[in-house]
Coordinates of C-alpha atoms and ligand atoms in Angstrom, one line a residue:
M84 CA -1.3 -13.7 -31.6
S85 CA -1.3 -11.5 -34.7
D86 CA -0.7 -7.8 -34.5
A87 CA -3.5 -5.4 -33.7
K88 CA -4.5 -3.0 -36.5
L89 CA -5.2 0.6 -36.1
D90 CA -7.0 2.7 -38.7
L91 CA -6.2 6.3 -38.0
N92 CA -7.1 9.1 -40.5
G93 CA -7.1 6.6 -43.3
E94 CA -3.6 5.2 -42.4
Q95 CA -3.1 1.6 -41.2
Y96 CA -0.8 0.8 -38.3
E97 CA 0.3 -2.6 -37.1
L98 CA 0.7 -2.7 -33.3
P99 CA 2.5 -5.7 -31.8
I100 CA 0.9 -7.7 -29.1
T101 CA 2.5 -8.7 -25.9
V102 CA 1.0 -11.6 -23.9
G103 CA 1.6 -12.2 -20.2
S104 CA 2.1 -15.6 -18.5
E105 CA -1.6 -15.6 -17.4
G106 CA -2.7 -14.8 -21.0
E107 CA -3.2 -11.0 -20.4
V108 CA -3.0 -9.2 -23.7
G109 CA -1.3 -5.9 -24.1
I110 CA -1.2 -3.8 -27.3
D111 CA 2.3 -2.3 -27.6
I112 CA 1.9 1.3 -28.6
S113 CA 5.4 2.4 -27.8
A114 CA 6.2 3.2 -31.4
L115 CA 2.8 4.7 -32.3
R116 CA 3.7 8.3 -31.7
N117 CA 6.8 8.1 -33.9
Q118 CA 4.9 6.4 -36.6
S119 CA 1.6 8.4 -36.5
G120 CA 2.1 11.4 -34.3
A121 CA -0.8 10.1 -32.1
I122 CA -0.6 9.0 -28.5
T123 CA -3.1 7.0 -26.4
Y124 CA -5.3 8.8 -24.0
D125 CA -6.1 7.0 -20.7
P126 CA -6.7 9.4 -17.8
G127 CA -5.7 7.8 -14.5
Y128 CA -4.0 5.0 -16.4
G129 CA -6.9 2.6 -15.8
N130 CA -6.2 0.7 -19.0
T131 CA -2.5 1.2 -19.4
G132 CA 0.2 -1.4 -18.7
S133 CA 3.1 0.7 -17.5
C134 CA 5.6 -2.2 -17.3
A135 CA 5.9 -6.0 -17.5
S136 CA 6.3 -7.5 -14.1
S137 CA 6.8 -11.0 -12.6
I138 CA 6.0 -10.1 -9.0
T139 CA 2.2 -10.1 -8.4
F140 CA -0.8 -11.4 -10.4
I141 CA -4.3 -10.1 -9.8
D142 CA -7.5 -11.1 -11.6
G143 CA -9.9 -8.5 -10.4
E144 CA -12.9 -10.3 -11.9
K145 CA -12.2 -13.6 -10.2
G146 CA -10.8 -12.1 -7.0
I147 CA -7.4 -13.8 -7.5
L148 CA -4.2 -12.4 -5.9
R149 CA -0.9 -14.2 -6.1
Y150 CA 2.6 -13.2 -5.1
R151 CA 5.2 -14.8 -7.3
G152 CA 2.6 -17.4 -8.3
Y153 CA 1.5 -18.3 -4.7
P154 CA -2.1 -17.7 -3.8
I155 CA -2.6 -15.1 -1.1
E156 CA -4.8 -17.5 0.9
V157 CA -2.0 -20.0 1.1
L158 CA 0.7 -17.5 2.0
A159 CA -1.7 -16.0 4.7
E160 CA -2.2 -19.4 6.2
S161 CA 1.3 -20.7 6.1
C162 CA 3.9 -17.9 6.0
R163 CA 5.5 -15.4 8.3
F164 CA 5.8 -11.9 6.9
T165 CA 9.6 -12.1 6.7
E166 CA 9.2 -15.2 4.5
V167 CA 6.9 -13.2 2.2
I168 CA 9.4 -10.3 2.1
Y169 CA 12.1 -12.8 1.0
L170 CA 9.8 -14.2 -1.6
L171 CA 8.8 -10.8 -3.1
I172 CA 12.3 -9.4 -3.3
N173 CA 14.1 -12.7 -4.3
G174 CA 11.4 -14.3 -6.4
E175 CA 11.6 -17.6 -4.5
L176 CA 10.6 -18.9 -1.1
P177 CA 13.8 -19.2 1.1
T178 CA 15.3 -22.5 2.2
E179 CA 15.7 -22.8 6.0
T180 CA 19.3 -21.6 5.8
Q181 CA 18.5 -18.7 3.6
Y182 CA 15.6 -17.8 5.9
R183 CA 17.7 -17.9 9.0
G184 CA 20.3 -15.6 7.5
F185 CA 17.7 -13.2 6.1
R186 CA 15.9 -12.9 9.4
E187 CA 19.2 -12.5 11.2
S188 CA 20.2 -9.6 9.0
L189 CA 16.8 -7.9 9.3
T190 CA 17.1 -8.2 13.1
R191 CA 20.7 -6.9 13.2
H192 CA 19.8 -3.8 11.2
S193 CA 16.8 -2.7 13.2
L194 CA 18.4 0.0 15.2
I195 CA 18.4 3.5 13.8
H196 CA 21.5 5.7 14.1
E197 CA 21.4 7.5 17.5
D198 CA 21.7 10.9 15.7
M199 CA 18.4 10.2 13.9
K200 CA 16.6 10.3 17.2
K201 CA 17.3 14.0 17.3
F202 CA 15.0 14.5 14.3
F203 CA 12.1 13.2 16.3
E204 CA 12.6 16.2 18.7
G205 CA 11.7 18.6 15.9
Y206 CA 8.3 17.1 14.9
A207 CA 5.2 18.7 16.4
I208 CA 3.5 16.4 18.9
T209 CA 0.5 16.4 16.6
A210 CA 2.5 15.4 13.5
H211 CA 0.8 12.6 11.5
P212 CA 3.0 9.5 11.8
M213 CA 2.9 9.2 8.0
A214 CA 4.7 12.6 7.7
I215 CA 7.3 11.3 10.2
L216 CA 7.7 8.0 8.4
S217 CA 8.1 9.4 4.9
S218 CA 10.6 12.1 6.0
M219 CA 12.6 9.7 8.2
I220 CA 12.9 7.2 5.4
S221 CA 14.1 9.9 3.1
V222 CA 16.6 10.9 5.9
L223 CA 18.0 7.4 5.8
S224 CA 19.7 8.3 2.5
S225 CA 21.9 10.8 4.3
Y226 CA 23.2 8.1 6.6
Y227 CA 23.5 5.3 4.0
P228 CA 24.4 6.8 0.6
E229 CA 23.8 4.6 -2.4
G230 CA 26.7 2.2 -3.0
Q231 CA 28.1 1.3 -6.4
D232 CA 27.8 -2.5 -6.3
E233 CA 25.1 -5.2 -5.8
A234 CA 26.2 -5.9 -2.1
A235 CA 25.9 -2.3 -1.2
R236 CA 22.4 -2.1 -2.8
E237 CA 21.3 -5.2 -0.9
L238 CA 22.6 -3.8 2.4
N239 CA 20.6 -0.6 2.0
I240 CA 17.5 -2.7 1.2
I241 CA 17.9 -4.7 4.4
R242 CA 18.5 -1.5 6.3
L243 CA 15.3 0.0 4.9
L244 CA 13.2 -3.1 5.7
A245 CA 14.6 -3.4 9.2
K246 CA 14.6 0.2 10.2
A247 CA 11.2 1.2 8.9
K248 CA 9.4 -0.6 11.7
T249 CA 11.6 1.1 14.3
I250 CA 10.9 4.5 12.8
A251 CA 7.2 3.7 12.8
A252 CA 7.1 2.6 16.4
F253 CA 9.2 5.6 17.5
S254 CA 6.8 8.0 15.7
Y255 CA 4.0 6.5 17.9
K256 CA 6.0 6.8 21.1
K257 CA 6.8 10.4 20.2
S258 CA 3.0 11.1 19.7
I259 CA 2.2 9.9 23.1
G260 CA 5.2 11.4 24.8
Q261 CA 6.7 8.1 26.0
P262 CA 10.4 7.2 25.8
F263 CA 11.5 5.2 22.7
V264 CA 11.8 1.4 23.2
Y265 CA 14.7 0.0 21.3
P266 CA 14.4 -3.2 19.2
N267 CA 15.1 -6.4 20.9
N268 CA 17.3 -8.8 18.9
S269 CA 15.7 -11.9 20.4
L270 CA 12.3 -11.1 18.9
S271 CA 10.8 -11.8 15.5
Y272 CA 10.0 -9.0 13.0
C273 CA 6.3 -8.6 14.1
E274 CA 7.0 -9.2 17.8
N275 CA 9.8 -6.6 17.7
F276 CA 7.5 -4.0 16.2
L277 CA 4.7 -4.7 18.8
H278 CA 7.4 -4.6 21.6
M279 CA 8.6 -1.2 20.4
M280 CA 5.0 0.0 20.3
F281 CA 3.6 -1.3 23.5
A282 CA 6.4 -1.9 26.0
V283 CA 7.2 0.8 28.5
P284 CA 10.6 0.8 30.2
A285 CA 9.1 0.5 33.7
E286 CA 7.1 -2.7 33.0
A287 CA 7.8 -6.2 31.7
Y288 CA 6.0 -6.8 28.4
E289 CA 5.5 -10.0 26.6
V290 CA 4.0 -9.8 23.1
P291 CA 0.6 -11.7 23.1
E292 CA 0.6 -14.4 20.5
V293 CA -2.8 -13.2 19.2
L294 CA -1.3 -9.8 18.4
D295 CA 1.7 -11.3 16.7
D296 CA -0.5 -13.5 14.5
A297 CA -2.9 -10.8 13.7
L298 CA -0.1 -8.4 12.7
N299 CA 1.5 -11.1 10.6
L300 CA -1.7 -11.7 8.7
L301 CA -2.2 -8.0 8.1
L302 CA 1.3 -7.4 6.8
V303 CA 1.2 -10.5 4.6
L304 CA -2.1 -9.4 3.0
H305 CA -0.7 -5.9 2.3
A306 CA 2.7 -6.9 1.0
D307 CA 2.1 -6.2 -2.7
H308 CA -0.6 -5.3 -5.1
E309 CA 1.1 -4.7 -8.5
Q310 CA 0.9 -1.3 -10.1
N311 CA -1.3 0.6 -7.6
C312 CA -0.9 4.3 -7.0
S313 CA 2.0 4.1 -4.4
T314 CA 3.9 1.3 -6.2
S315 CA 3.7 3.2 -9.5
T316 CA 5.0 6.3 -7.7
V317 CA 7.9 4.3 -6.4
R318 CA 8.7 3.1 -9.9
M319 CA 8.1 6.6 -11.3
V320 CA 10.5 8.2 -8.8
G321 CA 13.0 5.4 -9.1
S322 CA 13.0 5.6 -12.9
S323 CA 14.9 8.9 -12.6
D324 CA 17.7 6.8 -10.8
A325 CA 16.6 8.3 -7.4
N326 CA 17.9 6.2 -4.5
I327 CA 15.8 3.5 -2.8
F328 CA 15.1 5.7 0.3
A329 CA 13.9 8.6 -1.8
S330 CA 11.8 6.4 -4.0
I331 CA 10.1 4.6 -1.1
S332 CA 9.5 7.9 0.8
A333 CA 7.6 9.1 -2.3
G334 CA 5.6 5.9 -2.3
I335 CA 4.7 6.4 1.4
N336 CA 3.3 9.9 0.5
A337 CA 1.3 8.4 -2.3
L338 CA -0.2 5.8 0.0
W339 CA -1.2 8.5 2.5
G340 CA -4.2 9.7 0.5
P341 CA -7.7 8.6 1.6
L342 CA -8.5 7.1 -1.8
H343 CA -5.5 4.7 -1.3
G344 CA -3.9 3.6 2.0
G345 CA -5.4 6.4 4.0
A346 CA -8.8 4.8 3.5
N347 CA -8.2 2.5 6.6
Q348 CA -8.2 5.5 8.9
K349 CA -11.2 7.0 7.1
V350 CA -13.2 3.8 7.4
I351 CA -12.9 3.9 11.2
E352 CA -13.7 7.7 11.3
M353 CA -16.8 6.9 9.1
L354 CA -17.9 4.0 11.3
E355 CA -17.4 6.2 14.4
R356 CA -19.4 9.0 12.8
I357 CA -22.3 6.5 12.1
R358 CA -22.1 5.2 15.7
Q359 CA -22.3 8.7 17.1
D360 CA -25.2 9.4 14.8
G361 CA -27.3 6.6 16.3
S362 CA -25.9 3.8 14.2
D363 CA -28.3 4.6 11.4
Y364 CA -26.1 3.0 8.7
K365 CA -28.9 2.9 6.1
K366 CA -28.8 6.7 6.1
Y367 CA -25.1 6.6 5.1
V368 CA -25.7 4.1 2.3
D369 CA -28.2 6.6 0.9
M370 CA -25.8 9.4 1.3
A371 CA -23.1 7.4 -0.6
K372 CA -25.6 6.9 -3.4
D373 CA -26.6 10.6 -3.6
K374 CA -24.8 12.3 -6.4
D375 CA -25.3 15.7 -4.7
S376 CA -23.3 14.5 -1.7
D377 CA -19.6 13.9 -1.9
F378 CA -19.8 11.2 0.8
R379 CA -18.4 7.8 -0.2
L380 CA -18.5 4.6 1.7
M381 CA -14.9 4.4 2.7
G382 CA -13.5 0.9 2.3
F383 CA -15.8 0.2 -0.6
G384 CA -14.8 -0.1 -4.2
H385 CA -11.6 -0.9 -6.0
R386 CA -10.0 0.0 -9.3
V387 CA -9.2 -3.6 -10.0
Y388 CA -11.4 -5.9 -7.9
K389 CA -14.9 -6.0 -9.5
N390 CA -16.2 -9.1 -7.7
F391 CA -14.6 -9.4 -4.3
D392 CA -11.3 -8.5 -2.7
P393 CA -9.7 -11.7 -1.4
R394 CA -7.8 -9.8 1.3
A395 CA -11.1 -8.3 2.7
R396 CA -12.6 -11.8 2.9
L397 CA -9.6 -13.1 4.9
L398 CA -9.7 -10.0 7.2
K399 CA -13.4 -10.2 7.9
K400 CA -12.9 -13.8 9.2
S401 CA -9.8 -12.6 11.2
A402 CA -11.7 -9.6 12.7
D403 CA -14.2 -11.9 14.4
K404 CA -11.4 -14.2 15.7
V405 CA -9.1 -11.5 16.9
L406 CA -11.8 -9.6 18.7
A407 CA -13.0 -12.8 20.4
Q408 CA -9.5 -13.9 21.4
L409 CA -8.8 -10.4 22.8
G410 CA -12.2 -10.3 24.5
V411 CA -13.0 -7.0 22.8
T412 CA -16.5 -6.1 21.7
D413 CA -16.5 -3.3 19.3
P414 CA -19.8 -1.7 18.2
L415 CA -18.0 -0.6 15.0
L416 CA -17.6 -4.2 13.9
E417 CA -21.4 -4.6 14.0
I418 CA -22.0 -1.4 12.1
A419 CA -19.4 -2.5 9.5
K420 CA -21.1 -5.9 9.0
N421 CA -24.6 -4.2 8.7
L422 CA -23.3 -1.6 6.3
E423 CA -21.7 -4.4 4.2
E424 CA -24.9 -6.4 4.2
V425 CA -27.1 -3.5 3.1
A426 CA -24.6 -2.2 0.5
L427 CA -24.1 -5.7 -1.1
E428 CA -27.8 -6.0 -1.8
D429 CA -28.3 -2.5 -3.0
D430 CA -28.6 -2.0 -6.8
Y431 CA -26.3 1.1 -6.7
F432 CA -23.4 -0.9 -5.3
V433 CA -24.2 -4.1 -7.2
E434 CA -24.3 -2.4 -10.6
R435 CA -21.1 -0.5 -10.0
K436 CA -19.4 -3.7 -8.6
L437 CA -18.5 -2.0 -5.3
Y438 CA -17.4 -4.4 -2.6
P439 CA -15.5 -4.1 0.7
N440 CA -11.8 -3.7 0.0
V441 CA -8.8 -4.5 2.2
D442 CA -9.3 -1.4 4.3
F443 CA -12.8 -2.1 5.4
Y444 CA -12.0 -4.6 8.1
S445 CA -8.3 -3.9 8.7
G446 CA -9.0 -0.9 10.9
I447 CA -11.2 -2.8 13.2
I448 CA -8.4 -5.4 13.8
Y449 CA -5.8 -2.6 14.3
R450 CA -8.2 -0.9 16.8
A451 CA -8.7 -4.1 18.8
M452 CA -4.9 -4.5 18.8
G453 CA -4.6 -1.1 20.5
I454 CA -3.1 0.6 17.5
P455 CA -4.3 4.2 17.3
T456 CA -6.3 5.3 14.2
N457 CA -3.7 7.7 12.9
M458 CA -1.1 4.8 12.8
F459 CA -3.3 2.6 10.5
T460 CA -1.8 3.9 7.2
V461 CA 1.7 3.5 8.7
M462 CA 0.8 -0.1 9.3
F463 CA -0.2 -0.4 5.6
A464 CA 3.1 1.2 4.6
L465 CA 5.0 -1.4 6.7
G466 CA 3.1 -4.2 5.0
R467 CA 3.6 -2.7 1.5
L468 CA 7.3 -2.0 1.9
P469 CA 8.6 -5.3 0.5
G470 CA 6.3 -4.9 -2.6
W471 CA 7.7 -1.4 -3.2
V472 CA 11.2 -2.7 -2.8
A473 CA 10.6 -5.6 -5.2
H474 CA 9.2 -3.3 -7.8
W475 CA 12.0 -0.8 -7.4
M476 CA 14.5 -3.6 -7.9
E477 CA 12.7 -5.0 -10.9
M478 CA 12.5 -1.6 -12.5
R479 CA 16.2 -0.9 -12.0
D480 CA 17.2 -4.3 -13.3
D481 CA 15.1 -4.1 -16.4
P482 CA 17.4 -3.7 -19.4
K483 CA 14.7 -1.9 -21.3
G484 CA 14.0 0.4 -18.3
K485 CA 13.9 4.1 -19.0
I486 CA 12.7 7.2 -17.2
H487 CA 8.9 7.3 -16.8
R488 CA 7.6 10.2 -18.7
P489 CA 3.9 10.1 -19.9
R490 CA 2.6 12.3 -22.6
Q491 CA -0.5 14.5 -22.4
I492 CA -3.3 16.0 -24.6
Y493 CA -2.8 19.7 -24.2
T494 CA -6.1 21.6 -23.8
G495 CA -4.8 25.1 -23.0
E496 CA -4.6 28.3 -25.0
T497 CA -2.9 28.1 -28.4
E498 CA -0.2 30.7 -29.0
R499 CA -1.4 34.2 -28.3
A500 CA 0.1 37.7 -28.3
F501 CA 1.7 39.0 -25.0
V502 CA -0.1 42.1 -23.6
P503 CA 2.1 44.4 -21.4
I504 CA 0.8 44.8 -17.9
E505 CA -0.3 48.5 -18.3
S506 CA -2.5 47.5 -21.2
R507 CA -4.3 44.6 -19.6
Ligands
ACO1343 N1 -19.0 4.9 -2.3 C1 -20.0 5.3 -3.2 N2 -19.8 5.3 -4.5 C2 -18.7 4.9 -5.0 C3 -17.6 4.4 -4.2 C4 -17.9 4.4 -2.8 N3 -16.9 4.0 -2.0 N4 -16.6 4.0 -5.0 C5 -17.0 4.3 -6.2 N5 -18.2 4.7 -6.3 C6 -19.0 5.1 -7.5 C7 -18.5 6.3 -8.1 O1 -19.3 7.5 -7.7 C8 -18.8 6.0 -9.6 O2 -20.2 6.2 -9.8 P1 -20.8 6.7 -11.2 O3 -20.3 5.7 -12.2 O4 -22.2 6.8 -11.1 O5 -20.1 8.1 -11.4 C9 -18.5 4.6 -9.7 O6 -18.7 4.0 -8.4 C10 -17.1 4.2 -10.2 O7 -16.2 4.9 -9.2 P2 -14.8 5.5 -9.7 O8 -14.4 6.5 -8.6 O9 -14.8 5.9 -11.1 O10 -13.9 4.2 -9.6 P3 -12.3 4.2 -9.5 O11 -11.9 2.8 -10.0 O12 -11.7 5.4 -10.1 O13 -12.0 4.3 -7.9 C11 -11.7 3.9 -5.6 C12 -11.7 3.3 -7.1 C13 -10.8 5.1 -5.6 C14 -11.1 2.9 -4.7 C15 -13.2 4.3 -5.2 O14 -14.0 3.1 -5.2 C16 -13.3 4.9 -3.8 O15 -13.1 6.2 -3.7 N6 -13.5 4.1 -2.8 C17 -13.5 4.7 -1.4 C18 -12.1 4.9 -0.9 C19 -11.4 3.6 -0.6 O16 -11.9 2.7 0.1 N7 -10.1 3.5 -1.0 C20 -9.2 2.3 -0.8 C21 -9.0 1.5 -2.1 S1 -8.1 0.1 -1.8 C22 -6.6 0.6 -1.5 O17 -6.0 1.5 -2.1 C23 -5.8 -0.2 -0.6

């Protein structure tokens, strides 16, 4: 493809084109400022490619999501989450031997250092589990400093992936005042997490298969989503050579916001509000359309998906199945379906291409599983962890990598004279 041409103030500039493996076209403006003094202006980076990446492909118009070339529907149907972790961080699906070794190391590193338990004593009982997760992941760096070689880096990545679920489950136990339940090495990744969440020392607990499968699906569907807000944050922080724990902790905080991963908690709060208000969902659709109201339909809309979110489709199907298998009837599921039906036919949502996103149905499944609402975004973080790690590694290994440092268009005062305080 020939270079793009820019005409700026009567000067011509040739801008090289970079084409991705799916034919995506990027105009390389990296030399533009040096050549012309101008920068590109793209608030919110909606049209900016911040890197080249071979991890995840999304076509928002067609509703396509692939990790390392494999369609999300196939992975969701056929893979355990740990296989997807391996795929994302190594680029290939594991052989049986590789998989056995990988699972074994993830299991072996699940325990957190006994001293780390003391940190939990300091958190308020009301602490949001996302606050605990992000700070405890950062604390891991004080126990496991960054090593100098590849093996040390790999070991810290395994530690991070293995211990995050233990920290997440401990934060839940702390919030309900129950003793921590230690990981059990005979259990799989998902089973182990559920065991640490729901077992109590006085009682036998066997992880129900339906919960194991539901959690597996949720984690697989959340595992990566290219350059979203939290992943870009991980890359941004990591680009300063910050260690993996610090970078991931930053990503967790970026995920927390209600416009990103925090939306799954907000969806349930919204559905609950509608239920308490007599289930009049049409009133809330009208409120979401009203420009004088700041109310938005949480779980609707996406920066990239403009047709449908393939993850939401899979989760909608799964919500029905999981609730039926668990024998749970949840009035919020009915409200969610009604809301979706009305919104999808409404011109406001159709014109703006607003569809249910991954967060719309995930909360209903988490609820049916017995996971409390304030843990939903933590669940998202556990799912997204391998994606963050894969991006952090890719960024670090990029020979062209440099510190991320966007420019700005300054709109403040131009130089002015200082006035001493007594004269102001
Ligand atoms: N309800 C009502 N109106 C909406 C919604 C919504 N959920 N989402 C977008 N709109 C409207 C906006 O008001 C805007 O209307 P306008 O053109 O008349 O001004 C138009 O649709 C475009 O919206 P933007 O906010 O510009 O779209 P953007 O791509 O910046 O935002 C976002 C995407 C943040 C996801 C947005 O749709 C939203 O706030 N959704 C609700 C929160 C949510 O579910 N977040 C989870 C996203 S998925 C994830 O992170 C895992």
